[in-house]
PDB file of C-alpha atoms in Angstrom:
ATOM      1  CA  LEU A   1      76.285 -32.412  55.184  1.00 91.00           C
ATOM      2  CA  LYS A   2      73.238 -31.830  57.355  1.00 89.00           C
ATOM      3  CA  THR A   3      75.377 -32.379  60.470  1.00 91.00           C
ATOM      4  CA  ALA A   4      78.218 -30.159  59.263  1.00 95.00           C
ATOM      5  CA  PHE A   5      75.952 -27.425  57.875  1.00 94.00           C
ATOM      6  CA  PRO A   6      72.609 -27.658  59.713  1.00 90.00           C
ATOM      7  CA  LYS A   7      71.529 -24.105  58.861  1.00 92.00           C
ATOM      8  CA  GLN A   8      72.374 -24.430  55.166  1.00 94.00           C
ATOM      9  CA  VAL A   9      71.221 -27.984  54.447  1.00 94.00           C
ATOM     10  CA  THR A  10      67.518 -28.126  55.151  1.00 95.00           C
ATOM     11  CA  GLY A  11      66.301 -30.367  52.376  1.00 96.00           C
ATOM     12  CA  VAL A  12      67.049 -32.919  49.686  1.00 96.00           C
ATOM     13  CA  LYS A  13      65.719 -33.193  46.174  1.00 97.00           C
ATOM     14  CA  ASP A  14      65.503 -36.833  45.152  1.00 97.00           C
ATOM     15  CA  SER A  15      65.510 -37.228  41.374  1.00 95.00           C
ATOM     16  CA  SER A  16      66.731 -40.799  41.433  1.00 95.00           C
ATOM     17  CA  GLY A  17      63.435 -42.260  40.237  1.00 95.00           C
ATOM     18  CA  ASP A  18      64.079 -45.061  42.712  1.00 97.00           C
ATOM     19  CA  TRP A  19      61.255 -45.585  45.213  1.00 98.00           C
ATOM     20  CA  SER A  20      63.518 -47.354  47.724  1.00 98.00           C
ATOM     21  CA  ASN A  21      65.788 -44.299  47.787  1.00 97.00           C
ATOM     22  CA  ALA A  22      62.885 -41.883  48.289  1.00 97.00           C
ATOM     23  CA  GLU A  23      61.435 -44.111  51.006  1.00 97.00           C
ATOM     24  CA  MET A  24      64.811 -44.291  52.768  1.00 97.00           C
ATOM     25  CA  LEU A  25      65.226 -40.503  52.694  1.00 97.00           C
ATOM     26  CA  LEU A  26      61.737 -40.047  54.128  1.00 97.00           C
ATOM     27  CA  SER A  27      62.256 -42.576  56.911  1.00 97.00           C
ATOM     28  CA  ARG A  28      65.815 -41.606  57.900  1.00 95.00           C
ATOM     29  CA  HIS A  29      65.771 -37.858  57.348  1.00 94.00           C
ATOM     30  CA  GLY A  30      62.394 -36.661  58.565  1.00 87.00           C
ATOM     31  CA  ASP A  31      64.118 -33.554  59.906  1.00 92.00           C
ATOM     32  CA  LEU A  32      64.817 -32.429  56.318  1.00 95.00           C
ATOM     33  CA  HIS A  33      62.450 -31.295  53.594  1.00 97.00           C
ATOM     34  CA  ILE A  34      62.357 -34.166  51.129  1.00 98.00           C
ATOM     35  CA  LEU A  35      61.411 -32.939  47.664  1.00 98.00           C
ATOM     36  CA  ILE A  36      60.601 -35.399  44.929  1.00 98.00           C
ATOM     37  CA  GLY A  37      61.882 -34.919  41.389  1.00 96.00           C
ATOM     38  CA  ASP A  38      60.222 -37.914  39.732  1.00 97.00           C
ATOM     39  CA  GLU A  39      56.510 -37.264  39.390  1.00 97.00           C
ATOM     40  CA  ARG A  40      55.764 -41.001  39.358  1.00 97.00           C
ATOM     41  CA  LEU A  41      56.836 -41.248  43.014  1.00 98.00           C
ATOM     42  CA  LEU A  42      55.246 -38.059  44.299  1.00 98.00           C
ATOM     43  CA  ALA A  43      51.853 -39.285  45.569  1.00 98.00           C
ATOM     44  CA  ARG A  44      53.406 -42.172  47.521  1.00 97.00           C
ATOM     45  CA  ALA A  45      56.082 -39.881  48.918  1.00 98.00           C
ATOM     46  CA  MET A  46      53.558 -37.251  50.000  1.00 98.00           C
ATOM     47  CA  ASN A  47      51.693 -39.952  51.897  1.00 97.00           C
ATOM     48  CA  LEU A  48      54.915 -40.658  53.814  1.00 97.00           C
ATOM     49  CA  GLY A  49      55.613 -37.007  54.650  1.00 97.00           C
ATOM     50  CA  ALA A  50      57.470 -35.537  51.682  1.00 98.00           C
ATOM     51  CA  SER A  51      57.441 -31.743  51.624  1.00 97.00           C
ATOM     52  CA  GLY A  52      56.640 -31.420  47.928  1.00 96.00           C
ATOM     53  CA  ALA A  53      58.259 -31.579  44.542  1.00 96.00           C
ATOM     54  CA  ILE A  54      60.575 -29.898  42.088  1.00 96.00           C
ATOM     55  CA  THR A  55      59.514 -31.294  38.729  1.00 95.00           C
ATOM     56  CA  GLY A  56      59.479 -30.416  35.068  1.00 95.00           C
ATOM     57  CA  LEU A  57      55.929 -31.535  34.379  1.00 96.00           C
ATOM     58  CA  ALA A  58      54.618 -29.059  36.949  1.00 95.00           C
ATOM     59  CA  ASN A  59      55.322 -26.485  34.220  1.00 94.00           C
ATOM     60  CA  VAL A  60      53.377 -28.478  31.644  1.00 94.00           C
ATOM     61  CA  ALA A  61      50.424 -29.952  33.536  1.00 95.00           C
ATOM     62  CA  PRO A  62      50.088 -28.202  36.895  1.00 95.00           C
ATOM     63  CA  ASP A  63      46.417 -29.143  37.079  1.00 95.00           C
ATOM     64  CA  LEU A  64      47.305 -32.825  36.867  1.00 95.00           C
ATOM     65  CA  MET A  65      49.999 -32.436  39.527  1.00 95.00           C
ATOM     66  CA  LEU A  66      47.592 -31.190  42.213  1.00 96.00           C
ATOM     67  CA  PRO A  67      46.197 -34.629  43.148  1.00 96.00           C
ATOM     68  CA  LEU A  68      49.747 -35.913  43.604  1.00 97.00           C
ATOM     69  CA  ILE A  69      50.424 -33.278  46.246  1.00 95.00           C
ATOM     70  CA  ASP A  70      47.362 -34.603  48.083  1.00 96.00           C
ATOM     71  CA  GLY A  71      48.789 -38.130  47.871  1.00 96.00           C
ATOM     72  CA  ILE A  72      46.417 -39.238  45.109  1.00 97.00           C
ATOM     73  CA  GLU A  73      47.828 -41.006  42.056  1.00 96.00           C
ATOM     74  CA  GLU A  74      47.199 -39.386  38.655  1.00 96.00           C
ATOM     75  CA  PRO A  75      47.860 -41.978  35.927  1.00 96.00           C
ATOM     76  CA  ARG A  76      48.143 -39.332  33.201  1.00 96.00           C
ATOM     77  CA  ILE A  77      51.216 -37.868  34.879  1.00 97.00           C
ATOM     78  CA  ASN A  78      52.854 -41.289  34.965  1.00 96.00           C
ATOM     79  CA  ALA A  79      52.061 -41.715  31.272  1.00 97.00           C
ATOM     80  CA  MET A  80      53.544 -38.277  30.492  1.00 97.00           C
ATOM     81  CA  VAL A  81      56.751 -39.136  32.336  1.00 97.00           C
ATOM     82  CA  GLU A  82      57.099 -42.303  30.274  1.00 97.00           C
ATOM     83  CA  VAL A  83      56.615 -40.270  27.074  1.00 97.00           C
ATOM     84  CA  VAL A  84      59.192 -37.640  28.094  1.00 97.00           C
ATOM     85  CA  LEU A  85      61.949 -39.943  29.393  1.00 96.00           C
ATOM     86  CA  PRO A  86      63.243 -41.175  26.005  1.00 97.00           C
ATOM     87  CA  TYR A  87      64.159 -37.563  25.122  1.00 97.00           C
ATOM     88  CA  ALA A  88      66.627 -35.168  26.694  1.00 95.00           C
ATOM     89  CA  VAL A  89      64.314 -34.273  29.569  1.00 95.00           C
ATOM     90  CA  THR A  90      65.103 -30.564  29.871  1.00 95.00           C
ATOM     91  CA  ALA A  91      64.701 -30.038  26.127  1.00 97.00           C
ATOM     92  CA  ALA A  92      61.456 -32.040  26.131  1.00 97.00           C
ATOM     93  CA  VAL A  93      59.967 -30.110  29.047  1.00 96.00           C
ATOM     94  CA  LYS A  94      60.933 -26.767  27.498  1.00 96.00           C
ATOM     95  CA  ALA A  95      59.392 -27.826  24.190  1.00 96.00           C
ATOM     96  CA  LEU A  96      56.201 -28.856  25.989  1.00 96.00           C
ATOM     97  CA  VAL A  97      56.025 -25.535  27.832  1.00 96.00           C
ATOM     98  CA  GLY A  98      56.380 -23.768  24.501  1.00 95.00           C
ATOM     99  CA  HIS A  99      53.666 -25.976  23.026  1.00 94.00           C
ATOM    100  CA  ARG A 100      51.363 -25.185  25.952  1.00 92.00           C
ATOM    101  CA  ARG A 101      52.033 -21.450  25.577  1.00 92.00           C
ATOM    102  CA  ASN A 102      51.857 -21.453  21.765  1.00 91.00           C
ATOM    103  CA  ASP A 103      55.446 -20.206  21.641  1.00 89.00           C
ATOM    104  CA  ALA A 104      57.477 -23.286  20.768  1.00 79.00           C
ATOM    105  CA  VAL A 105      60.286 -21.361  19.082  1.00 80.00           C
ATOM    106  CA  ALA A 106      61.198 -19.189  22.067  1.00 83.00           C
ATOM    107  CA  TRP A 107      60.898 -22.016  24.571  1.00 89.00           C
ATOM    108  CA  SER A 108      62.826 -24.573  22.525  1.00 86.00           C
ATOM    109  CA  ARG A 109      66.156 -22.736  22.690  1.00 89.00           C
ATOM    110  CA  MET A 110      68.821 -24.525  24.696  1.00 93.00           C
ATOM    111  CA  ARG A 111      72.283 -23.378  25.719  1.00 93.00           C
ATOM    112  CA  ALA A 112      75.289 -25.427  24.686  1.00 92.00           C
ATOM    113  CA  PRO A 113      76.122 -28.170  25.252  1.00 94.00           C
ATOM    114  CA  LEU A 114      72.400 -29.027  25.427  1.00 94.00           C
ATOM    115  CA  LYS A 115      70.468 -29.354  22.181  1.00 95.00           C
ATOM    116  CA  SER A 116      66.870 -28.584  21.312  1.00 95.00           C
ATOM    117  CA  LEU A 117      64.599 -31.329  20.090  1.00 95.00           C
ATOM    118  CA  GLY A 118      64.109 -31.517  16.337  1.00 94.00           C
ATOM    119  CA  LYS A 119      60.797 -30.639  14.721  1.00 93.00           C
ATOM    120  CA  ALA A 120      59.829 -34.286  14.161  1.00 95.00           C
ATOM    121  CA  GLU A 121      60.658 -35.142  17.783  1.00 95.00           C
ATOM    122  CA  CYS A 122      58.577 -32.208  18.998  1.00 94.00           C
ATOM    123  CA  LEU A 123      55.584 -33.170  16.891  1.00 94.00           C
ATOM    124  CA  LYS A 124      55.737 -36.748  18.163  1.00 96.00           C
ATOM    125  CA  LEU A 125      56.085 -35.571  21.773  1.00 96.00           C
ATOM    126  CA  PHE A 126      53.287 -32.997  21.496  1.00 95.00           C
ATOM    127  CA  SER A 127      50.944 -35.527  19.931  1.00 95.00           C
ATOM    128  CA  ALA A 128      51.604 -38.077  22.673  1.00 96.00           C
ATOM    129  CA  VAL A 129      51.158 -35.593  25.523  1.00 96.00           C
ATOM    130  CA  ASP A 130      48.036 -34.072  23.966  1.00 95.00           C
ATOM    131  CA  ALA A 131      46.552 -37.558  23.700  1.00 96.00           C
ATOM    132  CA  ILE A 132      47.365 -38.275  27.344  1.00 96.00           C
ATOM    133  CA  ARG A 133      45.835 -34.990  28.506  1.00 91.00           C
ATOM    134  CA  GLY A 134      42.627 -35.984  26.725  1.00 86.00           C
ATOM    135  CA  ARG A 135      42.338 -39.139  28.796  1.00 57.00           C
ATOM    136  CA  ARG A 136      40.351 -39.260  31.986  1.00 48.00           C
ATOM    137  CA  ALA A 137      42.029 -40.343  35.196  1.00 45.00           C
ATOM    138  CA  ALA A 138      41.246 -43.933  36.132  1.00 41.00           C
TER     139      ALA A 138
END
């Protein structure tokens, strides 16, 4: 695509969660902006020349994302990703944004066919993320 449409295709978002894929994109396609979608890979990718990220947790914990952009690992972000992954990720991130903004009802709405998390799921998720945020980085 980048050869056929060089003015339109200027970057790639890698949400694979697979470090070998991110590393390959960075080494083979340095002429493109490589954006990372899995927060757990972001610091390593930035150290190899990634352009940045498009991530859900940037809406939830932007302060914890900043070190990643500088290529510094932030273990709390990795822990948050592990807490979010068992849920429908978009619904979980929206619920967490609502929790952060004290407006869980408005933020929890999803359009079909996606479904919002249930109240019990939200409480479990909020508790886990709040506990992680209280931890200090190692």
